[in-house]
Amino acid sequence: MIDIHLGIDDTDSNEGMCTTYLTTLILEELMKKNIIMTDYPNLIRLNPNIPWKTRGNASLCLRFKSDKPKIIFKIAKKILVENSESKKQKANSGIIMLQSKKIPDEIIKFAEKCLYQEIKMTELNKIISHNNIEYFGQGTKRGLIGALAAIGNTLSSDHTYELIAYRKNIKVERGVSLESLIKIDKSKIYSTFNNIDYNNFRILITPHGKDPIFFAMRGNNPIDLYNAMSKLEIYDQAERFIIYRSNQGTSEHLQNKFDLKNIKTYQSGYVNGTISKKPNVIRGGHIFLKIESNNNHINCAIYAPTITLKTISRKLEKGDEVEIGGGISKKSKEYDQVLNAEYIKINKLTKKVININPKCKMCKKVMKSIGYNKGYKCIKCGVRSNIIKKRKITREIKKGLYLPVPSAQRHLTKPIERYGKENYKIKNIPKGTWFRIF
Ligand code: ATP
């Protein structure tokens, strides 16, 4: 039997479909051909800061053994053509099949780059021509980039799981009981995360678009996710569910330090530096920070919907040492390239000292300033003084890592509760019930 990696991307639009669902349609047919899965289906999130994405820049990969690669590719291609939004010219679908036990290094490197930079079609075409690859693309064929990146990211480091249930009736509102979800969320036995945003009691497991997803639960363990699903009370019918292994919730895209002399548009990463200007609040309640790092500067934008980041960043002072992670925006008419913050880590808080007016030794009254650097005068007896008193102010913020509220986090953002609980054990072969059609 031959090792096969099947990458799929860019099959949906805001009007419908979801590449995760289309992947289940392919899997449903491939299972009839007696494939042997060598991993859970993979859901790979790519650079969230590129502009072409529909929602969360997801790409998919199925890894299995089969002795019928030609038939496999034919089936996958047929399902793609029949179901992708490309048929309405609303997507640029791509599907790639690699036959190889080991993933070639250049595909692994391509996948790494796809997490934190913009990739050009020329880079893709070079790799396709070098390797034992079969592919099919529609429209601009941009989906081939994500399809290849999904193959190249084997999730050999920290990873999580996502159970996605799809709905039978696409026209009705998604019905999930908040109470049952709170119970699951509070019970740590399920090791799930980002179920609810308690800041506004928003359910985060149900999307709001026209896609076929009913709900999607994330967690550290696939069996826990299955158990959590069985405790979730729902008011609609699910049509199928699948468990994906994923890089979601790992911050895998933010592992590279920016070279501020050479930053690129849409790049993701982080900068370590010092606040060089007092935070500036702009229209809409967004905050601008200027960071200095080895004599280079960058402006960082902290957007109001991040709530926590906005509150924290307003209280930062010139001289504070921070690490800020996020993505580089395109230059606009108003601003040069800006780092849009996805997290702030405060490493050192500068001492904040204010000048206070001295008291008159005779009258015990607080003296008045007579102008900048001119000293003080007692308004009662007229005595003058040049003694400037300083008082240390207690800072309202603490050192540490700050993330946006859960509803404003990226799919890739590593939630606070996952720090120290990273999952490096790779149980590749799917166990228990990981895919079912009802
Ligand atoms: P969904 O999450 O609903 O599946 P999406 O947000 O993943 O949708 P797509 O419709 O797949 O969005 O569109 C993203 C497009 O960007 C794809 O064509 C993909 O190949 C391409 N792409 C992904 N990462 C990069 C990158 N780093 N550089 C250039 N193109 C990229």
Short mmCIF file of C-alpha atoms and ligand atoms in Angstrom, two decimals:
data_model
loop_
_atom_site.label_atom_id
_atom_site.label_comp_id
_atom_site.label_asym_id
_atom_site.label_seq_id
_atom_site.Cartn_x
_atom_site.Cartn_y
_atom_site.Cartn_z
CA MET A 1 0.00 0.00 0.00
CA ILE A 2 1.18 3.53 -0.76
CA ASP A 3 1.28 6.44 1.70
CA ILE A 4 -0.94 9.21 0.40
CA HIS A 5 -1.36 12.81 1.55
CA LEU A 6 -4.34 14.63 0.10
CA GLY A 7 -4.41 18.42 0.61
CA ILE A 8 -7.55 20.50 -0.05
CA ASP A 9 -8.22 24.26 0.18
CA ASP A 10 -10.32 27.20 -0.94
CA THR A 11 -13.66 25.55 -1.65
CA ASP A 12 -15.99 27.89 0.21
CA SER A 13 -17.30 31.45 0.05
CA ASN A 14 -19.39 33.63 2.32
CA GLU A 15 -22.41 32.22 0.47
CA GLY A 16 -21.84 28.63 1.51
CA MET A 17 -19.81 25.41 1.85
CA CYS A 18 -16.87 24.87 4.17
CA THR A 19 -13.66 23.07 3.21
CA THR A 20 -13.87 20.98 6.40
CA TYR A 21 -17.28 19.70 5.24
CA LEU A 22 -16.17 19.05 1.68
CA THR A 23 -13.28 17.04 3.14
CA THR A 24 -15.78 14.82 4.97
CA LEU A 25 -17.60 14.23 1.66
CA ILE A 26 -14.32 13.06 0.12
CA LEU A 27 -13.52 10.93 3.17
CA GLU A 28 -16.99 9.31 3.05
CA GLU A 29 -16.29 8.05 -0.47
CA LEU A 30 -12.65 7.10 0.17
CA MET A 31 -13.64 4.96 3.18
CA LYS A 32 -15.58 2.78 0.73
CA LYS A 33 -12.24 2.08 -1.02
CA ASN A 34 -10.74 0.53 2.13
CA ILE A 35 -8.19 3.21 2.84
CA ILE A 36 -6.24 2.94 6.11
CA MET A 37 -5.97 6.24 7.93
CA THR A 38 -2.45 7.03 9.16
CA ASP A 39 -3.51 10.13 11.11
CA TYR A 40 -6.65 11.93 12.18
CA PRO A 41 -7.76 14.22 9.36
CA ASN A 42 -5.66 17.39 9.74
CA LEU A 43 -7.10 20.90 9.98
CA ILE A 44 -4.23 23.31 9.41
CA ARG A 45 -4.66 27.03 9.97
CA LEU A 46 -2.37 29.16 7.81
CA ASN A 47 -1.20 32.77 8.14
CA PRO A 48 -4.31 34.58 9.45
CA ASN A 49 -2.95 37.92 8.25
CA ILE A 50 -3.24 37.33 4.50
CA PRO A 51 -6.20 39.08 2.82
CA TRP A 52 -7.52 36.28 0.58
CA LYS A 53 -9.07 34.17 3.29
CA THR A 54 -12.83 33.65 3.57
CA ARG A 55 -12.84 33.22 7.35
CA GLY A 56 -10.05 31.59 9.33
CA ASN A 57 -7.59 30.54 6.58
CA ALA A 58 -8.11 26.83 7.11
CA SER A 59 -6.64 24.11 4.91
CA LEU A 60 -7.14 20.36 5.15
CA CYS A 61 -5.15 17.18 4.71
CA LEU A 62 -6.12 13.50 4.72
CA ARG A 63 -3.26 11.04 5.33
CA PHE A 64 -3.85 7.35 4.58
CA LYS A 65 -2.60 4.23 2.85
CA SER A 66 -4.17 2.92 -0.33
CA ASP A 67 -3.17 0.79 -3.31
CA LYS A 68 -5.43 2.75 -5.69
CA PRO A 69 -3.95 6.28 -5.89
CA LYS A 70 -5.37 6.98 -9.37
CA ILE A 71 -8.92 6.12 -8.30
CA ILE A 72 -8.48 8.07 -5.06
CA PHE A 73 -7.50 11.24 -6.93
CA LYS A 74 -10.34 10.83 -9.42
CA ILE A 75 -12.91 10.53 -6.61
CA ALA A 76 -11.52 13.50 -4.68
CA LYS A 77 -11.44 15.68 -7.79
CA LYS A 78 -15.02 14.78 -8.73
CA ILE A 79 -16.34 15.66 -5.26
CA LEU A 80 -14.39 18.92 -5.29
CA VAL A 81 -15.80 19.95 -8.68
CA GLU A 82 -19.38 19.04 -7.69
CA ASN A 83 -19.37 20.76 -4.30
CA SER A 84 -16.87 23.61 -4.28
CA GLU A 85 -18.01 27.21 -4.58
CA SER A 86 -15.66 27.41 -7.59
CA LYS A 87 -18.57 26.28 -9.73
CA LYS A 88 -20.17 29.67 -8.94
CA GLN A 89 -16.80 31.42 -9.52
CA LYS A 90 -16.70 32.23 -5.79
CA ALA A 91 -13.66 30.16 -4.81
CA ASN A 92 -10.28 29.18 -6.23
CA SER A 93 -10.15 25.55 -5.17
CA GLY A 94 -7.08 23.38 -5.13
CA ILE A 95 -6.43 19.74 -4.42
CA ILE A 96 -3.01 18.08 -4.27
CA MET A 97 -2.04 14.43 -3.84
CA LEU A 98 1.46 13.47 -2.71
CA GLN A 99 2.50 9.80 -2.75
CA SER A 100 5.35 9.44 -0.28
CA LYS A 101 5.97 8.04 3.21
CA LYS A 102 8.19 10.99 4.10
CA ILE A 103 7.19 14.56 3.33
CA PRO A 104 10.00 16.23 1.29
CA ASP A 105 11.86 18.98 3.20
CA GLU A 106 10.96 21.67 0.69
CA ILE A 107 7.24 21.01 1.26
CA ILE A 108 7.75 21.17 5.05
CA LYS A 109 9.58 24.51 4.64
CA PHE A 110 6.84 25.78 2.31
CA ALA A 111 4.24 24.93 4.97
CA GLU A 112 6.24 26.72 7.68
CA LYS A 113 6.48 29.85 5.55
CA CYS A 114 2.77 29.68 4.77
CA LEU A 115 2.10 30.12 8.50
CA TYR A 116 3.75 33.50 8.82
CA GLN A 117 4.32 35.00 5.36
CA GLU A 118 2.71 35.61 2.01
CA ILE A 119 3.48 32.92 -0.60
CA LYS A 120 3.58 33.64 -4.33
CA MET A 121 2.19 31.21 -6.90
CA THR A 122 5.66 30.95 -8.49
CA GLU A 123 7.03 29.32 -5.28
CA LEU A 124 4.22 26.78 -5.41
CA ASN A 125 4.76 25.97 -9.07
CA LYS A 126 8.46 25.26 -8.50
CA ILE A 127 7.71 22.69 -5.80
CA ILE A 128 4.94 21.06 -7.80
CA SER A 129 7.31 20.50 -10.71
CA HIS A 130 9.97 18.85 -8.45
CA ASN A 131 7.83 16.27 -6.69
CA ASN A 132 5.64 13.27 -7.27
CA ILE A 133 2.52 15.38 -7.05
CA GLU A 134 -0.86 15.23 -8.74
CA TYR A 135 -2.94 18.37 -8.56
CA PHE A 136 -6.04 20.08 -9.79
CA GLY A 137 -6.99 23.74 -9.41
CA GLN A 138 -9.95 25.92 -10.33
CA GLY A 139 -10.18 29.69 -10.98
CA THR A 140 -6.88 31.32 -10.07
CA LYS A 141 -5.83 27.99 -8.47
CA ARG A 142 -4.72 29.86 -5.34
CA GLY A 143 -6.19 27.04 -3.25
CA LEU A 144 -3.20 24.92 -4.29
CA ILE A 145 -1.04 27.00 -1.92
CA GLY A 146 -3.11 26.00 1.11
CA ALA A 147 -3.48 22.41 -0.15
CA LEU A 148 0.32 21.99 -0.31
CA ALA A 149 0.86 23.76 3.03
CA ALA A 150 -1.64 21.38 4.68
CA ILE A 151 0.37 18.40 3.37
CA GLY A 152 3.63 19.95 4.64
CA ASN A 153 2.47 20.64 8.20
CA THR A 154 2.49 17.23 9.89
CA LEU A 155 1.65 18.68 13.33
CA SER A 156 4.78 17.21 14.81
CA SER A 157 4.82 19.80 17.60
CA ASP A 158 2.10 21.11 19.93
CA HIS A 159 -1.37 20.36 18.56
CA THR A 160 -5.04 20.25 19.54
CA TYR A 161 -8.23 18.61 18.28
CA GLU A 162 -11.53 19.93 16.95
CA LEU A 163 -14.80 18.05 16.78
CA ILE A 164 -17.01 19.55 14.08
CA ALA A 165 -20.68 18.60 13.78
CA TYR A 166 -22.58 19.54 10.62
CA ARG A 167 -26.27 20.41 10.47
CA LYS A 168 -29.04 18.64 8.63
CA ASN A 169 -31.07 21.77 8.02
CA ILE A 170 -28.96 24.65 6.79
CA LYS A 171 -31.82 27.15 6.82
CA VAL A 172 -32.57 27.24 10.56
CA GLU A 173 -30.73 29.00 13.43
CA ARG A 174 -28.18 26.80 15.16
CA GLY A 175 -29.67 25.57 18.45
CA VAL A 176 -27.26 24.76 21.28
CA SER A 177 -28.07 24.95 24.99
CA LEU A 178 -25.87 27.53 26.73
CA GLU A 179 -26.50 25.86 30.12
CA SER A 180 -25.21 22.47 28.96
CA LEU A 181 -22.22 24.14 27.33
CA ILE A 182 -21.37 26.02 30.53
CA LYS A 183 -21.43 22.69 32.41
CA ILE A 184 -19.04 21.14 29.88
CA ASP A 185 -16.81 24.20 29.97
CA LYS A 186 -16.61 24.32 33.77
CA SER A 187 -15.93 20.60 34.05
CA LYS A 188 -12.21 20.32 33.45
CA ILE A 189 -12.49 16.59 32.59
CA TYR A 190 -13.23 17.45 28.97
CA SER A 191 -10.07 19.56 28.42
CA THR A 192 -11.97 21.79 25.98
CA PHE A 193 -11.24 25.47 25.46
CA ASN A 194 -12.81 28.61 23.97
CA ASN A 195 -16.38 27.34 24.32
CA ILE A 196 -17.87 30.56 25.68
CA ASP A 197 -16.79 34.17 26.02
CA TYR A 198 -17.90 34.95 29.57
CA ASN A 199 -17.38 38.69 28.97
CA ASN A 200 -20.58 38.74 26.94
CA PHE A 201 -21.87 35.14 27.38
CA ARG A 202 -21.32 34.55 23.70
CA ILE A 203 -21.34 30.92 22.55
CA LEU A 204 -18.15 30.44 20.57
CA ILE A 205 -18.78 26.91 19.30
CA THR A 206 -21.44 27.93 16.79
CA PRO A 207 -20.55 30.04 13.73
CA HIS A 208 -22.95 32.58 12.27
CA GLY A 209 -22.51 32.22 8.52
CA LYS A 210 -24.31 30.22 5.84
CA ASP A 211 -21.85 27.32 6.13
CA PRO A 212 -22.91 23.76 7.06
CA ILE A 213 -21.19 23.78 10.48
CA PHE A 214 -23.59 23.19 13.39
CA PHE A 215 -21.02 23.47 16.20
CA ALA A 216 -17.29 22.95 16.62
CA MET A 217 -15.65 22.14 19.96
CA ARG A 218 -11.92 22.45 20.57
CA GLY A 219 -9.84 20.54 23.06
CA ASN A 220 -6.62 18.80 23.95
CA ASN A 221 -7.90 15.24 23.54
CA PRO A 222 -10.10 13.59 20.88
CA ILE A 223 -11.85 11.14 23.24
CA ASP A 224 -12.67 13.99 25.67
CA LEU A 225 -14.21 15.89 22.76
CA TYR A 226 -16.44 12.94 21.88
CA ASN A 227 -17.57 12.70 25.52
CA ALA A 228 -18.17 16.45 25.66
CA MET A 229 -20.33 16.25 22.53
CA SER A 230 -22.50 13.56 24.12
CA LYS A 231 -23.25 15.97 27.02
CA LEU A 232 -24.12 18.90 24.76
CA GLU A 233 -27.86 19.56 24.48
CA ILE A 234 -28.85 20.55 20.95
CA TYR A 235 -32.15 21.64 19.40
CA ASP A 236 -31.44 20.63 15.80
CA GLN A 237 -30.30 17.50 14.07
CA ALA A 238 -26.67 16.86 13.28
CA GLU A 239 -26.00 15.18 9.95
CA ARG A 240 -22.41 14.02 10.65
CA PHE A 241 -19.40 14.80 12.77
CA ILE A 242 -15.64 14.46 12.45
CA ILE A 243 -12.64 14.96 14.72
CA TYR A 244 -9.69 16.85 13.27
CA ARG A 245 -6.12 17.12 14.61
CA SER A 246 -5.04 20.73 14.32
CA ASN A 247 -2.57 23.54 14.98
CA GLN A 248 -5.43 25.71 16.31
CA GLY A 249 -4.81 27.12 19.77
CA THR A 250 -1.02 26.77 19.49
CA SER A 251 0.10 30.25 18.27
CA GLU A 252 2.25 28.40 15.74
CA HIS A 253 2.18 31.46 13.44
CA LEU A 254 3.82 33.78 15.97
CA GLN A 255 7.11 31.97 16.60
CA ASN A 256 9.39 34.28 14.57
CA LYS A 257 10.88 37.55 15.72
CA PHE A 258 10.43 40.41 13.22
CA ASP A 259 13.48 42.00 11.70
CA LEU A 260 12.21 45.58 11.90
CA LYS A 261 14.58 46.71 9.14
CA ASN A 262 12.98 44.24 6.80
CA ILE A 263 9.34 43.69 7.69
CA LYS A 264 6.99 42.39 5.03
CA THR A 265 3.32 43.09 4.51
CA TYR A 266 1.04 40.29 5.91
CA GLN A 267 3.95 38.78 7.88
CA SER A 268 3.12 37.32 11.33
CA GLY A 269 5.52 37.27 14.26
CA TYR A 270 6.54 39.25 17.34
CA VAL A 271 8.72 42.16 18.44
CA ASN A 272 10.51 42.76 21.73
CA GLY A 273 11.01 46.42 22.56
CA THR A 274 10.34 49.51 24.63
CA ILE A 275 7.33 51.80 24.44
CA SER A 276 8.81 54.95 22.95
CA LYS A 277 5.73 57.19 23.02
CA LYS A 278 2.74 57.45 25.34
CA PRO A 279 -0.18 55.31 24.00
CA ASN A 280 -2.42 57.25 21.69
CA VAL A 281 -6.19 56.65 21.62
CA ILE A 282 -7.68 57.17 18.15
CA ARG A 283 -11.24 57.37 16.83
CA GLY A 284 -13.21 54.20 17.60
CA GLY A 285 -11.32 53.63 20.86
CA HIS A 286 -8.41 51.85 19.16
CA ILE A 287 -4.94 52.41 20.62
CA PHE A 288 -1.67 53.15 18.86
CA LEU A 289 1.65 52.27 20.53
CA LYS A 290 5.11 53.04 19.24
CA ILE A 291 7.76 50.41 19.99
CA GLU A 292 11.52 50.92 19.78
CA SER A 293 13.77 47.93 19.30
CA ASN A 294 17.55 48.35 18.65
CA ASN A 295 16.98 51.86 17.25
CA ASN A 296 14.21 50.72 14.90
CA HIS A 297 10.58 51.69 15.41
CA ILE A 298 7.20 50.17 14.64
CA ASN A 299 3.66 51.33 15.29
CA CYS A 300 1.34 48.79 16.89
CA ALA A 301 -2.44 48.94 16.67
CA ILE A 302 -4.59 47.52 19.43
CA TYR A 303 -8.19 47.30 18.34
CA ALA A 304 -11.15 48.09 20.59
CA PRO A 305 -12.88 44.65 20.19
CA THR A 306 -9.85 42.98 21.82
CA ILE A 307 -11.17 44.60 25.06
CA THR A 308 -8.49 43.19 27.41
CA LEU A 309 -5.60 44.32 25.21
CA LYS A 310 -7.19 47.74 24.79
CA THR A 311 -7.62 48.22 28.55
CA ILE A 312 -4.06 47.10 29.29
CA SER A 313 -2.39 49.06 26.53
CA ARG A 314 -4.00 52.36 27.61
CA LYS A 315 -2.13 51.99 30.89
CA LEU A 316 1.30 51.40 29.37
CA GLU A 317 3.91 54.14 29.77
CA LYS A 318 6.93 55.30 27.81
CA GLY A 319 9.84 53.10 28.89
CA ASP A 320 7.81 49.91 29.58
CA GLU A 321 9.37 46.80 28.03
CA VAL A 322 6.98 44.60 26.09
CA GLU A 323 6.70 41.78 23.58
CA ILE A 324 3.91 42.22 21.04
CA GLY A 325 2.83 39.49 18.63
CA GLY A 326 0.59 39.86 15.58
CA GLY A 327 0.46 40.58 11.87
CA ILE A 328 1.84 43.37 9.67
CA SER A 329 -0.80 45.32 7.77
CA LYS A 330 -0.51 46.79 4.30
CA LYS A 331 0.44 50.48 4.10
CA SER A 332 -2.64 52.70 3.92
CA LYS A 333 -3.11 56.35 2.92
CA GLU A 334 -3.07 57.31 6.59
CA TYR A 335 -0.54 54.90 8.08
CA ASP A 336 2.69 53.15 7.24
CA GLN A 337 2.86 49.40 7.92
CA VAL A 338 1.40 48.67 11.36
CA LEU A 339 1.69 45.65 13.65
CA ASN A 340 -1.86 44.58 14.55
CA ALA A 341 -1.53 43.12 18.05
CA GLU A 342 -2.73 39.60 18.86
CA TYR A 343 -1.07 39.50 22.29
CA ILE A 344 0.91 41.76 24.61
CA LYS A 345 3.44 40.44 27.08
CA ILE A 346 4.62 43.01 29.60
CA ASN A 347 8.21 42.17 30.55
CA LYS A 348 9.14 45.20 32.66
CA LEU A 349 7.18 48.14 33.99
CA THR A 350 9.04 51.41 34.29
CA LYS A 351 8.85 53.32 37.59
CA LYS A 352 6.26 56.07 37.30
CA VAL A 353 7.15 59.16 39.31
CA ILE A 354 5.23 62.44 39.53
CA ASN A 355 6.28 65.84 40.88
CA ILE A 356 4.28 67.06 43.83
CA ASN A 357 4.05 70.60 45.15
CA PRO A 358 5.89 71.07 48.49
CA LYS A 359 4.19 72.43 51.64
CA CYS A 360 5.12 75.82 53.08
CA LYS A 361 7.18 75.21 56.23
CA MET A 362 5.58 78.20 58.01
CA CYS A 363 1.92 78.03 56.98
CA LYS A 364 1.76 74.24 56.20
CA LYS A 365 -0.18 75.10 53.05
CA VAL A 366 0.55 73.42 49.70
CA MET A 367 2.66 75.85 47.64
CA LYS A 368 1.77 76.90 44.07
CA SER A 369 3.98 76.42 41.02
CA ILE A 370 5.12 79.72 39.53
CA GLY A 371 5.88 78.29 36.12
CA TYR A 372 7.81 75.48 34.45
CA ASN A 373 11.17 75.01 36.25
CA LYS A 374 10.66 78.26 38.23
CA GLY A 375 9.87 76.71 41.61
CA TYR A 376 6.98 77.24 44.05
CA LYS A 377 5.49 80.05 46.10
CA CYS A 378 3.27 80.04 49.19
CA ILE A 379 0.17 82.02 48.36
CA LYS A 380 -0.31 82.97 52.04
CA CYS A 381 3.13 84.19 53.15
CA GLY A 382 4.91 84.53 49.78
CA VAL A 383 7.83 82.25 50.71
CA ARG A 384 9.52 80.65 47.69
CA SER A 385 10.99 77.16 47.33
CA ASN A 386 12.91 75.27 44.65
CA ILE A 387 12.60 71.86 46.27
CA ILE A 388 10.81 69.48 43.92
CA LYS A 389 9.21 66.55 45.66
CA LYS A 390 8.72 63.28 43.75
CA ARG A 391 6.20 60.56 44.47
CA LYS A 392 6.31 56.99 43.07
CA ILE A 393 2.97 55.98 41.62
CA THR A 394 1.80 52.39 41.92
CA ARG A 395 1.26 51.02 38.38
CA GLU A 396 -2.26 49.78 37.67
CA ILE A 397 -1.04 46.90 35.48
CA LYS A 398 1.13 43.87 36.16
CA LYS A 399 3.80 42.05 34.22
CA GLY A 400 2.55 39.04 32.26
CA LEU A 401 0.82 37.82 29.14
CA TYR A 402 -2.41 39.41 27.93
CA LEU A 403 -4.68 38.09 25.16
CA PRO A 404 -7.80 39.54 23.55
CA VAL A 405 -11.13 38.33 24.98
CA PRO A 406 -11.90 34.84 23.53
CA SER A 407 -14.40 36.15 20.95
CA ALA A 408 -11.67 38.39 19.48
CA GLN A 409 -8.95 35.72 19.35
CA ARG A 410 -7.61 34.12 16.17
CA HIS A 411 -8.23 30.39 15.61
CA LEU A 412 -4.47 29.98 16.02
CA THR A 413 -4.21 31.95 19.28
CA LYS A 414 -2.99 29.80 22.15
CA PRO A 415 -5.44 30.37 25.02
CA ILE A 416 -3.96 31.18 28.46
CA GLU A 417 -5.19 27.86 29.88
CA ARG A 418 -3.11 25.89 27.34
CA TYR A 419 0.19 27.38 28.52
CA GLY A 420 2.08 24.57 30.27
CA LYS A 421 -0.40 22.01 28.89
CA GLU A 422 1.06 21.72 25.39
CA ASN A 423 0.43 18.44 23.65
CA TYR A 424 3.54 16.95 22.06
CA LYS A 425 2.42 13.31 22.17
CA ILE A 426 1.38 12.35 18.69
CA LYS A 427 -1.24 9.63 18.70
CA ASN A 428 -1.53 9.55 14.94
CA ILE A 429 -3.82 6.59 14.38
CA PRO A 430 -7.43 7.68 14.95
CA LYS A 431 -9.03 5.99 17.97
CA GLY A 432 -12.64 5.62 19.09
CA THR A 433 -15.41 7.22 17.06
CA TRP A 434 -13.85 10.08 15.14
CA PHE A 435 -16.12 10.20 12.06
CA ARG A 436 -19.79 9.34 11.78
CA ILE A 437 -22.63 10.03 9.37
CA PHE A 438 -26.04 9.85 11.07
P1 ATP B 1 -12.43 28.53 5.47
O1 ATP B 1 -11.67 28.74 6.75
O2 ATP B 1 -13.85 28.81 5.63
O3 ATP B 1 -12.13 27.22 4.80
P2 ATP B 1 -10.53 30.24 4.49
O4 ATP B 1 -10.58 31.38 5.46
O5 ATP B 1 -9.60 29.12 4.69
O6 ATP B 1 -11.94 29.63 4.43
P3 ATP B 1 -9.99 30.23 1.73
O7 ATP B 1 -11.27 30.33 1.01
O8 ATP B 1 -9.37 28.90 1.85
O9 ATP B 1 -10.20 30.92 3.13
O10 ATP B 1 -8.96 31.23 1.06
C1 ATP B 1 -7.61 31.40 1.50
C2 ATP B 1 -6.72 31.40 0.27
O11 ATP B 1 -5.44 31.92 0.60
C3 ATP B 1 -6.46 30.01 -0.27
O12 ATP B 1 -6.48 30.09 -1.66
C4 ATP B 1 -5.07 29.66 0.20
O13 ATP B 1 -4.41 28.77 -0.67
C5 ATP B 1 -4.42 31.01 0.21
N1 ATP B 1 -3.35 31.15 1.20
C6 ATP B 1 -3.30 30.63 2.43
N2 ATP B 1 -2.18 31.00 3.07
C7 ATP B 1 -1.47 31.76 2.20
C8 ATP B 1 -0.22 32.44 2.27
N3 ATP B 1 0.53 32.40 3.36
N4 ATP B 1 0.19 33.13 1.19
C9 ATP B 1 -0.58 33.18 0.08
N5 ATP B 1 -1.77 32.58 -0.05
C10 ATP B 1 -2.23 31.87 1.00
#
